Amino acid sequence: MREYYAARAPIYDEVYLRPERQADLAELRQRIAVWFAGRGVLEVACGTGWWTQFIAPAAAQMTAFDALAEPLAFARLRPGVERVAFVQADAYDLPESLGRFDAAFAGLWLSHVPLERSSEFFAGLHARLDPGARVVLIDNTEAQCELLPIVERDANGNSYQLRTLPDGTTHRVLKNFPPEAALRSMIGGVGANAQYWRGDHFWAFCYDAASR
Ligand SMILES: C[S@@+](CC[C@H](N)C(=O)[O-])C[C@H]1O[C@@H](n2cnc3c(N)ncnc32)[C@H](O)[C@@H]1O
């Protein structure tokens, strides 16, 4: 996955330019301004910073991390991100030095978390959050499979797509499409007040991190 996203960084934003996705994206941009107003936000796997540029103006302060230097280099060039601290970090091994936050965001990330690692991911994320922190996850609906069909499922229930880059290389990428019930189950015990929104191409899941 890392090799794939490093190579894809220069063309990554194409996913946000597709005409049929614009109505959902406009709705989510409006919601983002409300969700993160005045918050200290930790953004998970920020990639090229497409969401960062909309969250940063609303947030009081913001740290955005990704595992890879290549997409981070594009993220730093976004308008409106001058106050954002960009950090190279692993979502499964977050250092305490990141600090603590009263909000977190992950765009198009949970779909790449193997189902058997979701508890590990949420535990690491919540360790960096204040009790009651707002967490927002946004990801693709199954409509994305019309472009990239599922070609394989593993014993843990994870699904995989084959994706070809402009250089002709093909990559097997884990991409899950958790339904609302699965999202609620994933945060059972660590989240409360969950709300789910679903458009044609994206869903959003917002909840409050439970007190630890
Ligand atoms: C589908 S992209 C999403 C990028 C961005 N959040 C967005 O919505 O446009 C997935 C991102 O996860 C990053 N990534 C992959 N493994 C990671 C890990 N273990 N920790 C942090 N980021 C990771 C990739 O570098 C890539 O930028």
mmCIF file of C-alpha atoms and ligand atoms in Angstrom:
data_model
loop_
_atom_site.group_PDB
_atom_site.id
_atom_site.type_symbol
_atom_site.label_atom_id
_atom_site.label_comp_id
_atom_site.label_asym_id
_atom_site.label_seq_id
_atom_site.Cartn_x
_atom_site.Cartn_y
_atom_site.Cartn_z
ATOM 1 C CA MET A 1 0.000 0.000 0.000
ATOM 2 C CA ARG A 2 2.801 2.431 0.845
ATOM 3 C CA GLU A 3 4.596 1.818 -2.452
ATOM 4 C CA TYR A 4 1.299 2.386 -4.267
ATOM 5 C CA TYR A 5 0.439 5.686 -2.516
ATOM 6 C CA ALA A 6 3.993 7.019 -2.859
ATOM 7 C CA ALA A 7 3.819 6.505 -6.632
ATOM 8 C CA ARG A 8 0.231 7.804 -6.861
ATOM 9 C CA ALA A 9 0.779 11.073 -4.950
ATOM 10 C CA PRO A 10 1.148 13.327 -8.053
ATOM 11 C CA ILE A 11 -2.210 12.176 -9.491
ATOM 12 C CA TYR A 12 -4.045 11.399 -6.246
ATOM 13 C CA ASP A 13 -6.464 14.362 -6.427
ATOM 14 C CA GLU A 14 -8.209 12.899 -9.484
ATOM 15 C CA VAL A 15 -10.515 11.079 -7.061
ATOM 16 C CA TYR A 16 -11.897 14.459 -5.985
ATOM 17 C CA LEU A 17 -12.404 15.822 -9.484
ATOM 18 C CA ARG A 18 -14.960 13.305 -10.732
ATOM 19 C CA PRO A 19 -18.180 15.221 -11.596
ATOM 20 C CA GLU A 20 -20.524 12.675 -10.016
ATOM 21 C CA ARG A 21 -18.782 13.126 -6.634
ATOM 22 C CA GLN A 22 -19.119 16.913 -6.416
ATOM 23 C CA ALA A 23 -22.510 17.077 -4.643
ATOM 24 C CA ASP A 24 -21.338 14.796 -1.805
ATOM 25 C CA LEU A 25 -18.031 16.656 -1.512
ATOM 26 C CA ALA A 26 -19.772 20.039 -1.261
ATOM 27 C CA GLU A 27 -22.015 18.666 1.502
ATOM 28 C CA LEU A 28 -19.027 17.256 3.400
ATOM 29 C CA ARG A 29 -17.050 20.500 3.134
ATOM 30 C CA GLN A 30 -19.960 22.325 4.801
ATOM 31 C CA ARG A 31 -20.175 19.732 7.558
ATOM 32 C CA ILE A 32 -16.416 19.875 8.148
ATOM 33 C CA ALA A 33 -16.567 23.593 8.919
ATOM 34 C CA VAL A 34 -19.071 22.832 11.684
ATOM 35 C CA TRP A 35 -17.516 19.630 13.027
ATOM 36 C CA PHE A 36 -14.073 21.134 13.557
ATOM 37 C CA ALA A 37 -14.828 24.770 14.437
ATOM 38 C CA GLY A 38 -12.407 25.852 17.162
ATOM 39 C CA ARG A 39 -11.012 22.334 17.734
ATOM 40 C CA GLY A 40 -7.492 21.021 18.013
ATOM 41 C CA VAL A 41 -7.516 18.454 15.208
ATOM 42 C CA LEU A 42 -5.339 15.419 14.539
ATOM 43 C CA GLU A 43 -5.681 14.266 10.921
ATOM 44 C CA VAL A 44 -4.841 10.635 10.227
ATOM 45 C CA ALA A 45 -3.173 9.629 6.929
ATOM 46 C CA CYS A 46 -3.713 13.087 5.426
ATOM 47 C CA GLY A 47 -2.189 12.107 2.072
ATOM 48 C CA THR A 48 -1.975 15.083 -0.296
ATOM 49 C CA GLY A 49 -3.986 17.218 2.154
ATOM 50 C CA TRP A 50 -7.212 17.512 0.188
ATOM 51 C CA TRP A 51 -9.303 17.445 3.390
ATOM 52 C CA THR A 52 -6.645 19.306 5.392
ATOM 53 C CA GLN A 53 -7.199 22.470 3.362
ATOM 54 C CA PHE A 54 -10.875 22.584 4.446
ATOM 55 C CA ILE A 55 -10.382 21.562 8.080
ATOM 56 C CA ALA A 56 -7.441 23.869 8.837
ATOM 57 C CA PRO A 57 -9.314 27.184 8.425
ATOM 58 C CA ALA A 58 -12.022 25.997 10.862
ATOM 59 C CA ALA A 59 -9.685 24.433 13.439
ATOM 60 C CA ALA A 60 -7.977 26.260 16.308
ATOM 61 C CA GLN A 61 -4.863 24.219 15.627
ATOM 62 C CA MET A 62 -4.091 21.138 13.587
ATOM 63 C CA THR A 63 -1.543 18.359 13.153
ATOM 64 C CA ALA A 64 -1.766 16.178 10.037
ATOM 65 C CA PHE A 65 0.293 13.042 9.575
ATOM 66 C CA ASP A 66 0.928 10.445 6.916
ATOM 67 C CA ALA A 67 3.323 7.526 6.723
ATOM 68 C CA LEU A 68 4.843 8.768 3.484
ATOM 69 C CA ALA A 69 6.952 11.774 2.541
ATOM 70 C CA GLU A 70 5.647 11.867 -1.060
ATOM 71 C CA PRO A 71 2.000 12.836 -0.383
ATOM 72 C CA LEU A 72 3.062 15.074 2.541
ATOM 73 C CA ALA A 73 5.135 17.154 0.120
ATOM 74 C CA PHE A 74 1.933 17.929 -1.843
ATOM 75 C CA ALA A 75 -0.078 18.552 1.341
ATOM 76 C CA ARG A 76 2.332 21.256 2.485
ATOM 77 C CA LEU A 77 1.611 23.206 -0.716
ATOM 78 C CA ARG A 78 -2.147 23.496 -0.128
ATOM 79 C CA PRO A 79 -3.673 26.923 0.382
ATOM 80 C CA GLY A 80 -4.697 27.674 3.962
ATOM 81 C CA VAL A 81 -2.471 25.106 5.685
ATOM 82 C CA GLU A 82 0.239 27.482 6.903
ATOM 83 C CA ARG A 83 -0.651 26.797 10.565
ATOM 84 C CA VAL A 84 -0.799 22.997 10.144
ATOM 85 C CA ALA A 85 2.019 20.864 11.580
ATOM 86 C CA PHE A 86 2.708 18.104 9.035
ATOM 87 C CA VAL A 87 4.374 15.018 10.486
ATOM 88 C CA GLN A 88 5.525 11.688 9.054
ATOM 89 C CA ALA A 89 4.078 8.991 11.343
ATOM 90 C CA ASP A 90 2.561 5.502 11.323
ATOM 91 C CA ALA A 91 -1.167 5.348 12.178
ATOM 92 C CA TYR A 92 -0.534 2.095 14.081
ATOM 93 C CA ASP A 93 2.317 3.515 16.163
ATOM 94 C CA LEU A 94 1.533 7.121 17.048
ATOM 95 C CA PRO A 95 4.205 8.814 19.155
ATOM 96 C CA GLU A 96 3.226 10.714 22.318
ATOM 97 C CA SER A 97 5.163 13.655 20.903
ATOM 98 C CA LEU A 98 2.193 14.340 18.589
ATOM 99 C CA GLY A 99 0.417 15.789 21.628
ATOM 100 C CA ARG A 100 -3.263 15.553 22.558
ATOM 101 C CA PHE A 101 -6.305 16.706 20.603
ATOM 102 C CA ASP A 102 -10.031 17.294 21.063
ATOM 103 C CA ALA A 103 -10.849 16.150 17.534
ATOM 104 C CA ALA A 104 -9.611 13.691 14.929
ATOM 105 C CA PHE A 105 -10.290 13.159 11.252
ATOM 106 C CA ALA A 106 -9.503 10.334 8.850
ATOM 107 C CA GLY A 107 -10.453 10.607 5.181
ATOM 108 C CA LEU A 108 -10.462 7.506 2.980
ATOM 109 C CA TRP A 109 -8.307 5.735 5.549
ATOM 110 C CA LEU A 110 -10.495 3.306 7.478
ATOM 111 C CA SER A 111 -11.270 1.466 4.232
ATOM 112 C CA HIS A 112 -7.554 0.560 4.076
ATOM 113 C CA VAL A 113 -7.314 -0.693 7.662
ATOM 114 C CA PRO A 114 -7.398 -4.508 7.756
ATOM 115 C CA LEU A 115 -10.457 -5.552 9.790
ATOM 116 C CA GLU A 116 -8.217 -7.481 12.189
ATOM 117 C CA ARG A 117 -6.260 -4.254 12.913
ATOM 118 C CA SER A 118 -9.171 -1.865 13.469
ATOM 119 C CA SER A 119 -9.102 -2.215 17.294
ATOM 120 C CA GLU A 120 -5.363 -1.532 17.280
ATOM 121 C CA PHE A 121 -5.868 1.553 15.111
ATOM 122 C CA PHE A 122 -8.689 2.992 17.248
ATOM 123 C CA ALA A 123 -6.807 2.320 20.504
ATOM 124 C CA GLY A 124 -3.724 4.145 19.227
ATOM 125 C CA LEU A 125 -5.782 7.064 17.931
ATOM 126 C CA HIS A 126 -7.816 7.440 21.124
ATOM 127 C CA ALA A 127 -4.625 7.450 23.188
ATOM 128 C CA ARG A 128 -3.882 10.801 21.543
ATOM 129 C CA LEU A 129 -7.377 12.236 22.199
ATOM 130 C CA ASP A 130 -9.041 13.968 25.130
ATOM 131 C CA PRO A 131 -12.100 12.249 26.617
ATOM 132 C CA GLY A 132 -15.141 13.334 24.608
ATOM 133 C CA ALA A 133 -13.042 14.318 21.578
ATOM 134 C CA ARG A 134 -14.951 14.431 18.290
ATOM 135 C CA VAL A 135 -13.874 11.831 15.735
ATOM 136 C CA VAL A 136 -14.938 12.000 12.074
ATOM 137 C CA LEU A 137 -14.299 9.289 9.497
ATOM 138 C CA ILE A 138 -15.127 9.793 5.822
ATOM 139 C CA ASP A 139 -14.842 7.143 3.159
ATOM 140 C CA ASN A 140 -16.122 5.792 -0.150
ATOM 141 C CA THR A 141 -19.437 4.023 -0.578
ATOM 142 C CA GLU A 142 -19.566 0.862 -2.702
ATOM 143 C CA ALA A 143 -20.189 3.115 -5.731
ATOM 144 C CA GLN A 144 -16.376 3.259 -5.964
ATOM 145 C CA CYS A 145 -16.406 -0.436 -6.947
ATOM 146 C CA GLU A 146 -17.974 0.482 -10.297
ATOM 147 C CA LEU A 147 -14.540 1.915 -11.147
ATOM 148 C CA LEU A 148 -12.498 -0.631 -9.203
ATOM 149 C CA PRO A 149 -14.260 -3.978 -8.702
ATOM 150 C CA ILE A 150 -13.475 -6.205 -5.756
ATOM 151 C CA VAL A 151 -11.329 -9.044 -7.081
ATOM 152 C CA GLU A 152 -10.590 -10.965 -3.893
ATOM 153 C CA ARG A 153 -11.683 -11.480 -0.281
ATOM 154 C CA ASP A 154 -9.482 -12.950 2.438
ATOM 155 C CA ALA A 155 -10.292 -15.158 5.410
ATOM 156 C CA ASN A 156 -10.682 -12.116 7.701
ATOM 157 C CA GLY A 157 -13.332 -10.581 5.437
ATOM 158 C CA ASN A 158 -11.082 -7.917 3.888
ATOM 159 C CA SER A 159 -11.678 -7.101 0.220
ATOM 160 C CA TYR A 160 -9.073 -6.208 -2.418
ATOM 161 C CA GLN A 161 -8.945 -4.238 -5.665
ATOM 162 C CA LEU A 162 -6.386 -4.245 -8.469
ATOM 163 C CA ARG A 163 -5.285 -0.700 -9.303
ATOM 164 C CA THR A 164 -3.117 0.317 -12.241
ATOM 165 C CA LEU A 165 -0.969 3.469 -12.169
ATOM 166 C CA PRO A 166 0.001 5.559 -15.229
ATOM 167 C CA ASP A 167 3.435 3.861 -15.265
ATOM 168 C CA GLY A 168 1.627 0.565 -15.979
ATOM 169 C CA THR A 169 2.325 -1.054 -12.614
ATOM 170 C CA THR A 170 -0.609 -2.905 -11.021
ATOM 171 C CA HIS A 171 -1.104 -2.970 -7.260
ATOM 172 C CA ARG A 172 -3.303 -5.192 -5.091
ATOM 173 C CA VAL A 173 -4.896 -2.784 -2.586
ATOM 174 C CA LEU A 174 -6.969 -3.672 0.474
ATOM 175 C CA LYS A 175 -10.193 -1.644 0.337
ATOM 176 C CA ASN A 176 -13.115 -2.367 2.675
ATOM 177 C CA PHE A 177 -16.642 -0.946 2.586
ATOM 178 C CA PRO A 178 -17.909 -1.245 6.166
ATOM 179 C CA PRO A 179 -21.683 -0.746 6.529
ATOM 180 C CA GLU A 180 -23.040 1.503 9.283
ATOM 181 C CA ALA A 181 -23.577 -1.436 11.634
ATOM 182 C CA ALA A 182 -19.936 -2.488 11.271
ATOM 183 C CA LEU A 183 -18.758 1.065 12.023
ATOM 184 C CA ARG A 184 -20.903 1.157 15.148
ATOM 185 C CA SER A 185 -19.539 -2.194 16.195
ATOM 186 C CA MET A 186 -15.909 -1.087 15.620
ATOM 187 C CA ILE A 187 -16.267 1.835 18.046
ATOM 188 C CA GLY A 188 -18.365 -0.084 20.573
ATOM 189 C CA GLY A 189 -16.861 0.626 23.998
ATOM 190 C CA VAL A 190 -14.570 3.423 22.768
ATOM 191 C CA GLY A 191 -17.105 5.822 21.223
ATOM 192 C CA ALA A 192 -20.527 7.327 21.904
ATOM 193 C CA ASN A 193 -23.169 9.527 20.226
ATOM 194 C CA ALA A 194 -22.385 8.106 16.791
ATOM 195 C CA GLN A 195 -23.998 9.706 13.741
ATOM 196 C CA TYR A 196 -23.882 8.335 10.216
ATOM 197 C CA TRP A 197 -24.422 10.238 6.967
ATOM 198 C CA ARG A 198 -24.460 8.560 3.607
ATOM 199 C CA GLY A 199 -24.317 10.174 0.187
ATOM 200 C CA ASP A 200 -24.123 8.410 -3.168
ATOM 201 C CA HIS A 201 -20.305 8.292 -3.221
ATOM 202 C CA PHE A 202 -19.103 8.992 0.340
ATOM 203 C CA TRP A 203 -20.229 8.278 3.882
ATOM 204 C CA ALA A 204 -19.306 10.107 7.084
ATOM 205 C CA PHE A 205 -19.280 8.699 10.607
ATOM 206 C CA CYS A 206 -18.988 11.081 13.553
ATOM 207 C CA TYR A 207 -18.742 10.078 17.227
ATOM 208 C CA ASP A 208 -17.347 11.215 20.571
ATOM 209 C CA ALA A 209 -14.355 9.345 21.987
ATOM 210 C CA ALA A 210 -15.343 7.729 25.264
ATOM 211 C CA SER A 211 -13.668 8.658 28.540
ATOM 212 C CA ARG A 212 -10.770 6.325 29.341
HETATM 213 C C1 LIG B 1 -6.495 6.680 0.338
HETATM 214 S S1 LIG B 1 -5.175 7.690 0.865
HETATM 215 C C2 LIG B 1 -6.083 8.909 1.773
HETATM 216 C C3 LIG B 1 -5.403 10.248 1.785
HETATM 217 C C4 LIG B 1 -6.248 11.389 2.381
HETATM 218 N N1 LIG B 1 -6.624 11.112 3.744
HETATM 219 C C5 LIG B 1 -7.477 11.660 1.558
HETATM 220 O O1 LIG B 1 -8.586 11.347 2.007
HETATM 221 O O2 LIG B 1 -7.343 12.222 0.467
HETATM 222 C C6 LIG B 1 -4.424 6.717 2.120
HETATM 223 C C7 LIG B 1 -3.222 7.357 2.758
HETATM 224 O O3 LIG B 1 -2.777 6.520 3.818
HETATM 225 C C8 LIG B 1 -1.382 6.642 3.919
HETATM 226 N N2 LIG B 1 -0.894 5.522 4.738
HETATM 227 C C9 LIG B 1 -0.749 4.221 4.376
HETATM 228 N N3 LIG B 1 -0.352 3.491 5.428
HETATM 229 C C10 LIG B 1 -0.254 4.351 6.481
HETATM 230 C C11 LIG B 1 0.097 4.192 7.849
HETATM 231 N N4 LIG B 1 0.414 3.008 8.360
HETATM 232 N N5 LIG B 1 0.101 5.295 8.642
HETATM 233 C C12 LIG B 1 -0.215 6.512 8.140
HETATM 234 N N6 LIG B 1 -0.565 6.717 6.852
HETATM 235 C C13 LIG B 1 -0.589 5.647 6.038
HETATM 236 C C14 LIG B 1 -0.923 6.664 2.486
HETATM 237 O O4 LIG B 1 0.364 7.202 2.356
HETATM 238 C C15 LIG B 1 -2.017 7.532 1.846
HETATM 239 O O5 LIG B 1 -1.626 8.888 1.825
#
